[in-house]
mmCIF file of C-alpha atoms in Angstrom:
data_model
loop_
_atom_site.group_PDB
_atom_site.id
_atom_site.type_symbol
_atom_site.label_atom_id
_atom_site.label_comp_id
_atom_site.label_asym_id
_atom_site.label_seq_id
_atom_site.Cartn_x
_atom_site.Cartn_y
_atom_site.Cartn_z
ATOM 1 C CA UNK A 1 58.280 -78.606 -51.129
ATOM 2 C CA UNK A 2 60.789 -80.156 -48.724
ATOM 3 C CA UNK A 3 63.941 -81.511 -50.371
ATOM 4 C CA UNK A 4 65.856 -84.273 -48.581
ATOM 5 C CA UNK A 5 69.270 -85.703 -49.486
ATOM 6 C CA UNK A 6 70.278 -89.173 -48.287
ATOM 7 C CA UNK A 7 73.891 -90.223 -48.835
ATOM 8 C CA UNK A 8 74.875 -93.880 -48.640
ATOM 9 C CA UNK A 9 71.356 -94.590 -49.862
ATOM 10 C CA UNK A 10 72.290 -97.940 -51.395
ATOM 11 C CA UNK A 11 73.385 -99.417 -48.084
ATOM 12 C CA UNK A 12 71.577 -101.515 -45.506
ATOM 13 C CA UNK A 13 70.375 -98.501 -43.523
ATOM 14 C CA UNK A 14 70.101 -96.103 -46.450
ATOM 15 C CA UNK A 15 67.689 -98.255 -48.446
ATOM 16 C CA UNK A 16 65.347 -98.577 -45.484
ATOM 17 C CA UNK A 17 65.499 -94.854 -44.747
ATOM 18 C CA UNK A 18 64.696 -93.873 -48.337
ATOM 19 C CA UNK A 19 61.768 -96.313 -48.302
ATOM 20 C CA UNK A 20 60.463 -94.807 -45.048
ATOM 21 C CA UNK A 21 60.813 -91.246 -46.340
ATOM 22 C CA UNK A 22 59.076 -92.123 -49.604
ATOM 23 C CA UNK A 23 56.210 -93.707 -47.661
ATOM 24 C CA UNK A 24 55.664 -90.399 -45.849
ATOM 25 C CA UNK A 25 55.412 -88.605 -49.213
ATOM 26 C CA UNK A 26 56.401 -85.260 -47.720
ATOM 27 C CA UNK A 27 58.608 -83.918 -50.498
ATOM 28 C CA UNK A 28 61.381 -84.715 -52.963
ATOM 29 C CA UNK A 29 64.076 -87.212 -51.979
ATOM 30 C CA UNK A 30 67.494 -87.344 -53.619
ATOM 31 C CA UNK A 31 69.250 -90.645 -52.896
ATOM 32 C CA UNK A 32 72.939 -90.935 -53.696
ATOM 33 C CA UNK A 33 75.610 -93.636 -53.468
ATOM 34 C CA UNK A 34 78.540 -94.917 -55.483
ATOM 35 C CA UNK A 35 76.255 -97.442 -57.178
ATOM 36 C CA UNK A 36 72.806 -98.988 -56.845
ATOM 37 C CA UNK A 37 72.258 -102.661 -57.603
ATOM 38 C CA UNK A 38 68.614 -102.085 -58.497
ATOM 39 C CA UNK A 39 67.100 -98.840 -57.222
ATOM 40 C CA UNK A 40 63.388 -99.367 -56.549
ATOM 41 C CA UNK A 41 60.835 -97.297 -58.393
ATOM 42 C CA UNK A 42 59.689 -94.949 -55.656
ATOM 43 C CA UNK A 43 57.539 -91.900 -56.246
ATOM 44 C CA UNK A 44 59.344 -88.706 -55.353
ATOM 45 C CA UNK A 45 62.827 -90.313 -55.280
ATOM 46 C CA UNK A 46 65.683 -89.376 -57.615
ATOM 47 C CA UNK A 47 68.675 -91.735 -57.643
ATOM 48 C CA UNK A 48 72.199 -90.419 -58.266
ATOM 49 C CA UNK A 49 75.396 -92.470 -58.553
ATOM 50 C CA UNK A 50 78.087 -90.063 -57.414
ATOM 51 C CA UNK A 51 81.406 -89.820 -55.547
ATOM 52 C CA UNK A 52 81.020 -87.345 -52.710
ATOM 53 C CA UNK A 53 84.724 -86.427 -52.778
ATOM 54 C CA UNK A 54 84.287 -85.180 -56.373
ATOM 55 C CA UNK A 55 83.592 -81.415 -56.554
ATOM 56 C CA UNK A 56 81.665 -81.824 -59.813
ATOM 57 C CA UNK A 57 79.419 -84.453 -58.235
ATOM 58 C CA UNK A 58 78.731 -82.211 -55.248
ATOM 59 C CA UNK A 59 77.866 -79.359 -57.621
ATOM 60 C CA UNK A 60 75.392 -81.571 -59.475
ATOM 61 C CA UNK A 61 73.723 -82.742 -56.269
ATOM 62 C CA UNK A 62 73.437 -79.227 -54.853
ATOM 63 C CA UNK A 63 72.218 -77.507 -58.018
ATOM 64 C CA UNK A 64 69.197 -76.738 -55.834
ATOM 65 C CA UNK A 65 69.482 -76.444 -52.031
ATOM 66 C CA UNK A 66 68.289 -79.087 -49.592
ATOM 67 C CA UNK A 67 66.169 -78.573 -46.493
ATOM 68 C CA UNK A 68 67.295 -81.830 -44.879
ATOM 69 C CA UNK A 69 70.388 -84.004 -45.282
ATOM 70 C CA UNK A 70 71.100 -87.430 -43.808
ATOM 71 C CA UNK A 71 74.759 -88.323 -44.232
ATOM 72 C CA UNK A 72 75.127 -92.108 -43.989
ATOM 73 C CA UNK A 73 77.895 -92.658 -46.550
ATOM 74 C CA UNK A 74 81.050 -94.025 -44.965
ATOM 75 C CA UNK A 75 83.914 -96.449 -45.337
ATOM 76 C CA UNK A 76 84.034 -98.779 -42.360
ATOM 77 C CA UNK A 77 85.146 -102.290 -41.525
ATOM 78 C CA UNK A 78 87.940 -103.654 -43.682
ATOM 79 C CA UNK A 79 87.810 -100.655 -46.019
ATOM 80 C CA UNK A 80 88.580 -98.196 -43.235
ATOM 81 C CA UNK A 81 92.038 -99.785 -42.871
ATOM 82 C CA UNK A 82 92.885 -98.308 -46.292
ATOM 83 C CA UNK A 83 94.004 -94.927 -45.013
ATOM 84 C CA UNK A 84 93.606 -92.876 -48.199
ATOM 85 C CA UNK A 85 90.212 -94.389 -49.044
ATOM 86 C CA UNK A 86 88.930 -93.794 -45.526
ATOM 87 C CA UNK A 87 90.228 -90.236 -45.502
ATOM 88 C CA UNK A 88 88.644 -89.424 -48.871
ATOM 89 C CA UNK A 89 85.245 -90.870 -47.995
ATOM 90 C CA UNK A 90 84.967 -90.101 -44.302
ATOM 91 C CA UNK A 91 86.747 -86.736 -44.109
ATOM 92 C CA UNK A 92 87.169 -85.037 -47.495
ATOM 93 C CA UNK A 93 83.641 -85.888 -48.649
ATOM 94 C CA UNK A 94 82.231 -84.882 -45.264
ATOM 95 C CA UNK A 95 83.722 -81.398 -45.411
ATOM 96 C CA UNK A 96 82.715 -80.912 -49.045
ATOM 97 C CA UNK A 97 79.167 -81.898 -48.157
ATOM 98 C CA UNK A 98 79.065 -79.451 -45.253
ATOM 99 C CA UNK A 99 80.403 -76.644 -47.434
ATOM 100 C CA UNK A 100 77.752 -77.319 -50.064
ATOM 101 C CA UNK A 101 75.007 -77.558 -47.438
ATOM 102 C CA UNK A 102 75.816 -74.315 -45.587
ATOM 103 C CA UNK A 103 72.933 -71.871 -45.847
ATOM 104 C CA UNK A 104 72.908 -69.220 -43.112
ATOM 105 C CA UNK A 105 69.617 -67.738 -44.320
ATOM 106 C CA UNK A 106 67.845 -71.095 -43.795
ATOM 107 C CA UNK A 107 70.183 -73.668 -42.187
ATOM 108 C CA UNK A 108 69.267 -77.205 -43.305
ATOM 109 C CA UNK A 109 68.797 -79.988 -40.790
ATOM 110 C CA UNK A 110 71.940 -82.121 -41.137
ATOM 111 C CA UNK A 111 71.783 -85.579 -39.541
ATOM 112 C CA UNK A 112 75.180 -87.253 -39.361
ATOM 113 C CA UNK A 113 75.629 -90.968 -38.708
ATOM 114 C CA UNK A 114 78.549 -91.125 -36.294
ATOM 115 C CA UNK A 115 79.538 -94.264 -34.403
ATOM 116 C CA UNK A 116 80.218 -95.690 -30.965
ATOM 117 C CA UNK A 117 83.615 -96.349 -32.548
ATOM 118 C CA UNK A 118 84.611 -92.952 -31.156
ATOM 119 C CA UNK A 119 85.040 -94.741 -27.810
ATOM 120 C CA UNK A 120 88.063 -96.922 -27.167
ATOM 121 C CA UNK A 121 89.546 -99.039 -24.404
ATOM 122 C CA UNK A 122 89.897 -98.912 -21.560
ATOM 123 C CA UNK A 123 86.206 -98.141 -21.024
ATOM 124 C CA UNK A 124 84.894 -96.970 -17.649
ATOM 125 C CA UNK A 125 82.373 -99.047 -15.678
ATOM 126 C CA UNK A 126 79.622 -97.416 -17.757
ATOM 127 C CA UNK A 127 79.609 -95.093 -20.763
ATOM 128 C CA UNK A 128 77.515 -91.948 -20.471
ATOM 129 C CA UNK A 129 77.336 -88.509 -22.059
ATOM 130 C CA UNK A 130 80.405 -87.349 -20.134
ATOM 131 C CA UNK A 131 82.649 -90.219 -21.288
ATOM 132 C CA UNK A 132 85.653 -88.919 -23.194
ATOM 133 C CA UNK A 133 85.890 -90.271 -26.769
ATOM 134 C CA UNK A 134 89.264 -91.931 -27.373
ATOM 135 C CA UNK A 135 89.113 -93.616 -30.795
ATOM 136 C CA UNK A 136 91.685 -96.313 -31.524
ATOM 137 C CA UNK A 137 90.939 -96.716 -35.255
ATOM 138 C CA UNK A 138 91.007 -94.381 -38.248
ATOM 139 C CA UNK A 139 87.260 -94.959 -38.625
ATOM 140 C CA UNK A 140 86.558 -93.842 -35.059
ATOM 141 C CA UNK A 141 88.856 -90.848 -35.498
ATOM 142 C CA UNK A 142 87.076 -89.820 -38.701
ATOM 143 C CA UNK A 143 83.692 -90.075 -36.987
ATOM 144 C CA UNK A 144 84.838 -87.947 -34.063
ATOM 145 C CA UNK A 145 86.150 -85.281 -36.432
ATOM 146 C CA UNK A 146 82.796 -85.391 -38.243
ATOM 147 C CA UNK A 147 80.957 -84.782 -34.969
ATOM 148 C CA UNK A 148 83.099 -81.735 -34.243
ATOM 149 C CA UNK A 149 82.525 -80.356 -37.741
ATOM 150 C CA UNK A 150 78.755 -80.766 -37.383
ATOM 151 C CA UNK A 151 78.922 -78.963 -34.045
ATOM 152 C CA UNK A 152 81.070 -76.144 -35.421
ATOM 153 C CA UNK A 153 78.965 -75.550 -38.536
ATOM 154 C CA UNK A 154 75.853 -75.559 -36.327
ATOM 155 C CA UNK A 155 77.407 -73.100 -33.863
ATOM 156 C CA UNK A 156 78.186 -70.807 -36.793
ATOM 157 C CA UNK A 157 74.558 -70.986 -37.945
ATOM 158 C CA UNK A 158 75.446 -72.577 -41.290
ATOM 159 C CA UNK A 159 73.542 -75.830 -40.693
ATOM 160 C CA UNK A 160 71.187 -77.161 -38.018
ATOM 161 C CA UNK A 161 73.055 -80.365 -37.286
ATOM 162 C CA UNK A 162 72.868 -83.375 -35.028
ATOM 163 C CA UNK A 163 75.356 -86.262 -34.923
ATOM 164 C CA UNK A 164 74.112 -89.620 -33.681
ATOM 165 C CA UNK A 165 76.537 -92.293 -32.507
ATOM 166 C CA UNK A 166 75.260 -95.556 -33.976
ATOM 167 C CA UNK A 167 75.904 -98.980 -32.418
ATOM 168 C CA UNK A 168 75.999 -102.272 -34.331
ATOM 169 C CA UNK A 169 72.860 -102.398 -36.507
ATOM 170 C CA UNK A 170 71.208 -105.774 -37.108
ATOM 171 C CA UNK A 171 70.574 -107.834 -39.044
ATOM 172 C CA UNK A 172 72.562 -107.060 -42.166
ATOM 173 C CA UNK A 173 72.313 -109.466 -45.129
ATOM 174 C CA UNK A 174 74.048 -112.809 -44.735
ATOM 175 C CA UNK A 175 77.716 -112.692 -45.666
ATOM 176 C CA UNK A 176 77.991 -108.918 -45.336
ATOM 177 C CA UNK A 177 81.492 -107.938 -44.211
ATOM 178 C CA UNK A 178 81.350 -104.184 -44.723
ATOM 179 C CA UNK A 179 81.123 -103.556 -40.976
ATOM 180 C CA UNK A 180 83.311 -104.999 -38.225
ATOM 181 C CA UNK A 181 80.126 -105.794 -36.287
ATOM 182 C CA UNK A 182 78.904 -108.145 -39.055
ATOM 183 C CA UNK A 183 79.223 -111.181 -36.760
ATOM 184 C CA UNK A 184 76.220 -109.871 -34.796
ATOM 185 C CA UNK A 185 74.055 -110.109 -37.912
ATOM 186 C CA UNK A 186 75.558 -113.485 -38.772
ATOM 187 C CA UNK A 187 74.171 -114.811 -35.478
ATOM 188 C CA UNK A 188 70.625 -114.317 -36.781
ATOM 189 C CA UNK A 189 71.282 -116.000 -40.126
ATOM 190 C CA UNK A 190 73.140 -118.948 -38.575
ATOM 191 C CA UNK A 191 70.367 -119.474 -36.016
ATOM 192 C CA UNK A 192 67.680 -119.379 -38.686
ATOM 193 C CA UNK A 193 69.517 -121.939 -40.835
ATOM 194 C CA UNK A 194 70.750 -124.109 -37.984
ATOM 195 C CA UNK A 195 74.352 -123.552 -39.068
ATOM 196 C CA UNK A 196 77.496 -123.386 -36.916
ATOM 197 C CA UNK A 197 78.997 -119.981 -36.161
ATOM 198 C CA UNK A 198 81.947 -118.920 -34.035
ATOM 199 C CA UNK A 199 81.142 -115.742 -32.103
ATOM 200 C CA UNK A 200 84.324 -113.812 -31.221
ATOM 201 C CA UNK A 201 82.965 -112.660 -27.844
ATOM 202 C CA UNK A 202 82.384 -114.429 -24.531
ATOM 203 C CA UNK A 203 78.842 -115.297 -23.513
ATOM 204 C CA UNK A 204 78.993 -112.846 -20.612
ATOM 205 C CA UNK A 205 80.274 -110.000 -22.805
ATOM 206 C CA UNK A 206 77.896 -107.127 -23.469
ATOM 207 C CA UNK A 207 77.774 -105.375 -26.816
ATOM 208 C CA UNK A 208 75.785 -102.386 -28.082
ATOM 209 C CA UNK A 209 73.181 -103.171 -30.738
ATOM 210 C CA UNK A 210 70.042 -101.725 -32.311
ATOM 211 C CA UNK A 211 67.543 -103.093 -34.809
ATOM 212 C CA UNK A 212 67.410 -101.355 -38.172
ATOM 213 C CA UNK A 213 63.727 -100.619 -37.587
ATOM 214 C CA UNK A 214 64.503 -98.747 -34.383
ATOM 215 C CA UNK A 215 67.365 -96.881 -36.054
ATOM 216 C CA UNK A 216 65.116 -95.707 -38.900
ATOM 217 C CA UNK A 217 62.628 -94.407 -36.326
ATOM 218 C CA UNK A 218 65.477 -92.502 -34.679
ATOM 219 C CA UNK A 219 66.736 -91.020 -37.948
ATOM 220 C CA UNK A 220 63.235 -89.838 -38.841
ATOM 221 C CA UNK A 221 62.921 -88.364 -35.355
ATOM 222 C CA UNK A 222 66.225 -86.531 -35.846
ATOM 223 C CA UNK A 223 64.912 -84.992 -39.065
ATOM 224 C CA UNK A 224 61.713 -83.785 -37.402
ATOM 225 C CA UNK A 225 63.112 -82.695 -34.024
ATOM 226 C CA UNK A 226 62.318 -78.975 -33.536
ATOM 227 C CA UNK A 227 65.448 -76.827 -33.554
ATOM 228 C CA UNK A 228 64.456 -75.167 -30.292
ATOM 229 C CA UNK A 229 64.678 -78.531 -28.518
ATOM 230 C CA UNK A 230 68.307 -79.048 -29.476
ATOM 231 C CA UNK A 231 70.875 -77.908 -26.903
ATOM 232 C CA UNK A 232 74.233 -76.397 -27.799
ATOM 233 C CA UNK A 233 75.777 -79.874 -27.791
ATOM 234 C CA UNK A 234 75.048 -81.532 -31.138
ATOM 235 C CA UNK A 235 76.482 -85.067 -30.768
ATOM 236 C CA UNK A 236 74.747 -87.851 -28.848
ATOM 237 C CA UNK A 237 75.128 -91.569 -28.282
ATOM 238 C CA UNK A 238 71.918 -93.362 -29.215
ATOM 239 C CA UNK A 239 70.323 -95.446 -26.422
ATOM 240 C CA UNK A 240 71.487 -98.788 -27.788
ATOM 241 C CA UNK A 241 70.708 -102.080 -26.099
ATOM 242 C CA UNK A 242 73.760 -103.284 -24.145
ATOM 243 C CA UNK A 243 72.940 -106.957 -24.602
ATOM 244 C CA UNK A 244 74.878 -109.922 -23.265
ATOM 245 C CA UNK A 245 75.796 -112.407 -25.969
ATOM 246 C CA UNK A 246 74.311 -115.301 -23.982
ATOM 247 C CA UNK A 247 71.055 -113.329 -23.610
ATOM 248 C CA UNK A 248 70.928 -112.755 -27.369
ATOM 249 C CA UNK A 249 71.530 -116.459 -28.009
ATOM 250 C CA UNK A 250 68.730 -117.307 -25.555
ATOM 251 C CA UNK A 251 66.361 -114.917 -27.351
ATOM 252 C CA UNK A 252 67.235 -116.526 -30.694
ATOM 253 C CA UNK A 253 66.594 -119.952 -29.150
ATOM 254 C CA UNK A 254 63.098 -118.863 -28.077
ATOM 255 C CA UNK A 255 62.327 -118.128 -31.732
ATOM 256 C CA UNK A 256 64.232 -120.796 -33.655
ATOM 257 C CA UNK A 257 64.520 -123.601 -31.093
ATOM 258 C CA UNK A 258 67.416 -125.147 -29.215
ATOM 259 C CA UNK A 259 68.626 -127.332 -32.084
ATOM 260 C CA UNK A 260 68.948 -124.342 -34.416
ATOM 261 C CA UNK A 261 71.156 -122.338 -32.066
ATOM 262 C CA UNK A 262 73.268 -125.266 -30.873
ATOM 263 C CA UNK A 263 75.973 -124.360 -33.387
ATOM 264 C CA UNK A 264 76.473 -120.840 -31.999
ATOM 265 C CA UNK A 265 79.765 -121.102 -30.117
ATOM 266 C CA UNK A 266 81.536 -118.359 -28.190
ATOM 267 C CA UNK A 267 85.311 -118.354 -28.691
ATOM 268 C CA UNK A 268 86.554 -114.916 -27.575
ATOM 269 C CA UNK A 269 89.018 -113.106 -29.810
ATOM 270 C CA UNK A 270 91.113 -110.530 -27.955
ATOM 271 C CA UNK A 271 91.169 -108.027 -30.818
ATOM 272 C CA UNK A 272 87.401 -108.185 -31.332
ATOM 273 C CA UNK A 273 86.738 -107.931 -27.611
ATOM 274 C CA UNK A 274 88.720 -104.694 -27.451
ATOM 275 C CA UNK A 275 86.202 -103.112 -29.819
ATOM 276 C CA UNK A 276 82.967 -104.940 -29.065
ATOM 277 C CA UNK A 277 83.026 -106.189 -25.453
ATOM 278 C CA UNK A 278 81.297 -103.177 -24.002
ATOM 279 C CA UNK A 279 79.922 -101.843 -20.733
ATOM 280 C CA UNK A 280 76.477 -100.590 -19.673
ATOM 281 C CA UNK A 281 75.376 -97.542 -21.652
ATOM 282 C CA UNK A 282 73.558 -94.534 -20.195
ATOM 283 C CA UNK A 283 72.363 -92.324 -23.062
ATOM 284 C CA UNK A 284 70.457 -89.783 -20.983
ATOM 285 C CA UNK A 285 70.875 -86.889 -23.411
ATOM 286 C CA UNK A 286 69.524 -88.726 -26.457
ATOM 287 C CA UNK A 287 66.726 -90.257 -24.398
ATOM 288 C CA UNK A 288 65.671 -86.805 -23.171
ATOM 289 C CA UNK A 289 65.495 -85.692 -26.812
ATOM 290 C CA UNK A 290 63.109 -88.553 -27.609
ATOM 291 C CA UNK A 291 65.441 -91.144 -29.133
ATOM 292 C CA UNK A 292 64.745 -94.769 -28.224
ATOM 293 C CA UNK A 293 66.451 -98.161 -28.214
ATOM 294 C CA UNK A 294 65.193 -101.743 -28.335
ATOM 295 C CA UNK A 295 63.935 -102.637 -24.860
ATOM 296 C CA UNK A 296 65.499 -106.103 -24.465
ATOM 297 C CA UNK A 297 66.935 -109.047 -26.395
ATOM 298 C CA UNK A 298 63.515 -110.491 -27.225
ATOM 299 C CA UNK A 299 62.239 -107.157 -28.560
ATOM 300 C CA UNK A 300 65.407 -106.795 -30.630
ATOM 301 C CA UNK A 301 65.028 -110.248 -32.183
ATOM 302 C CA UNK A 302 61.337 -109.701 -32.932
ATOM 303 C CA UNK A 303 62.021 -106.327 -34.582
ATOM 304 C CA UNK A 304 64.762 -107.819 -36.740
ATOM 305 C CA UNK A 305 62.629 -110.755 -37.871
ATOM 306 C CA UNK A 306 59.593 -108.559 -38.582
ATOM 307 C CA UNK A 307 61.696 -106.464 -40.973
ATOM 308 C CA UNK A 308 63.491 -109.410 -42.617
ATOM 309 C CA UNK A 309 61.275 -112.050 -44.264
ATOM 310 C CA UNK A 310 64.342 -114.229 -44.939
ATOM 311 C CA UNK A 311 64.769 -114.584 -41.162
ATOM 312 C CA UNK A 312 61.254 -115.861 -40.539
ATOM 313 C CA UNK A 313 61.308 -119.040 -38.420
ATOM 314 C CA UNK A 314 58.657 -120.502 -40.743
ATOM 315 C CA UNK A 315 60.316 -122.910 -43.141
ATOM 316 C CA UNK A 316 63.733 -122.633 -41.520
ATOM 317 C CA UNK A 317 66.024 -125.439 -42.594
#
């Protein structure tokens, strides 16, 4: 029986991934996070509240080996500015997890959620697989180190790893501030409710986004990708949609109506633009491996709404 570990399983992405894995019913799933508000009763899922930087917790989780691991747990956004907390969660826990996972006789598939935060300004005219990562935050630095660890443990034959650089994932619950990209999700909630919102980017700015539905498809694909298809390089930028803010607003207007989106106002913030005003993205390597992005702004909006009943235009106030 296949055993799968999902860390960060109580988060926005983690909950959806555990649900998708449980629906496939292809083995035992161990879901872990610091805490779960109300873990759903899912057949084949065991829920563990653990700290991944605690050796005793790691020992409990790995009492039996895993065939597949998806490492989503991270400290980002405001929390990543707390140096010691970020280091413990993003670096110490990462290395402890890799040490526990190493199994040269049968290397487990290890899917690591990295971030486009590994890139920093000034960006070239377009970002592609040859663009040099230059992180300008502790979070981006931690993610880059994680990528290199996944690559090194894979080269040594201890795991069969792949690191995926995630863009902003939408639409997180209203009021969520755990990620610096939360304003992208807030655009959906404000449009649905007809509420005002200041967007800290210019209308002509592009930013990299992906619907949660598309991300879950990509994570499942990463788990199932045959080892022989993976090249020596083990870190890839997902083919995110580089959407203009004015195009995203227009797509929201086509769903919710002009009056609902009238309160979405672009007032660029220099600090936010340094991180989120991005350039065209060419993710040829990930695309060749079968990973996919949302095709355009309308497809993105439709995917988000289909997965979020609270964003349905029906009954919007």
